[in-house]
Amino acid sequence: MAWKIIDLTGTKDGANTDFVIPFDYLAATITIFHQGAGVYIKSSGTPLAGECVVANSLVTMGTAPASTDTLWCRGFET
């Protein structure tokens, strides 16, 4: 097990809000970053700007990232 920092998988086009965490992680360790800022992870519901919902490996963003945006995660890989 080790810490991992990696880009989320998915199309950044200003419309898509669904992305995938491309590794198995310990749930309590995951952090999502959009444009270098930490994103609040909601437990359920519809995320607003600056928020996301993480369900297993699926991340639903409240704001669709533009093609030039950075979108990555940090977590403890299992």
XYZ file of C-alpha atoms in Angstrom:
78
model
C 0.000 0.000 0.000
C 1.185 3.497 -0.815
C 0.005 7.037 -1.444
C -0.878 7.741 -5.064
C -1.439 11.025 -6.905
C -2.995 10.686 -10.366
C -5.291 12.419 -12.857
C -8.916 11.312 -12.889
C -9.988 9.427 -16.012
C -12.660 11.032 -18.199
C -13.318 13.678 -20.821
C -12.736 17.261 -19.735
C -14.833 19.308 -22.152
C -16.853 21.766 -20.059
C -19.928 19.490 -20.176
C -18.904 16.111 -18.732
C -19.138 15.823 -14.932
C -18.403 12.074 -14.509
C -14.858 10.851 -13.922
C -13.184 7.697 -12.607
C -10.537 7.199 -9.945
C -8.170 4.804 -11.772
C -6.936 2.795 -8.777
C -8.275 0.962 -5.727
C -8.080 3.184 -2.651
C -8.978 3.329 1.024
C -12.177 5.413 1.114
C -11.260 7.675 4.010
C -8.033 8.768 2.277
C -9.298 10.103 -1.065
C -9.055 13.819 -1.882
C -10.161 15.389 -5.185
C -8.506 18.519 -6.613
C -9.874 20.765 -9.386
C -7.581 23.547 -10.581
C -5.322 22.897 -7.590
C -8.053 23.440 -4.988
C -9.520 20.709 -2.813
C -13.109 19.797 -3.675
C -15.644 19.096 -0.915
C -16.762 15.447 -1.144
C -20.468 15.076 -0.387
C -21.794 11.736 0.790
C -24.800 11.845 -1.575
C -27.105 14.127 -3.540
C -26.335 16.519 -6.348
C -23.008 18.312 -6.042
C -22.823 22.088 -6.422
C -19.857 24.133 -7.653
C -16.802 23.237 -5.579
C -18.293 19.873 -4.590
C -18.335 16.304 -5.856
C -19.893 12.964 -4.961
C -17.687 9.858 -4.896
C -19.399 6.468 -5.274
C -16.841 3.656 -5.403
C -14.535 4.799 -8.216
C -17.043 7.181 -9.900
C -16.605 10.889 -9.196
C -19.447 13.252 -10.153
C -18.300 16.860 -10.184
C -20.563 19.806 -9.433
C -18.799 21.836 -12.120
C -17.758 20.293 -15.434
C -14.008 20.860 -15.930
C -12.851 22.634 -19.084
C -10.382 20.881 -21.377
C -7.486 22.924 -19.967
C -8.397 22.378 -16.278
C -6.457 20.124 -13.949
C -8.434 17.366 -12.211
C -6.631 14.857 -10.034
C -6.888 12.865 -6.850
C -4.724 11.743 -3.979
C -5.389 8.636 -1.968
C -3.882 5.634 -0.254
C -3.744 2.803 -2.780
C -4.699 -0.664 -1.528
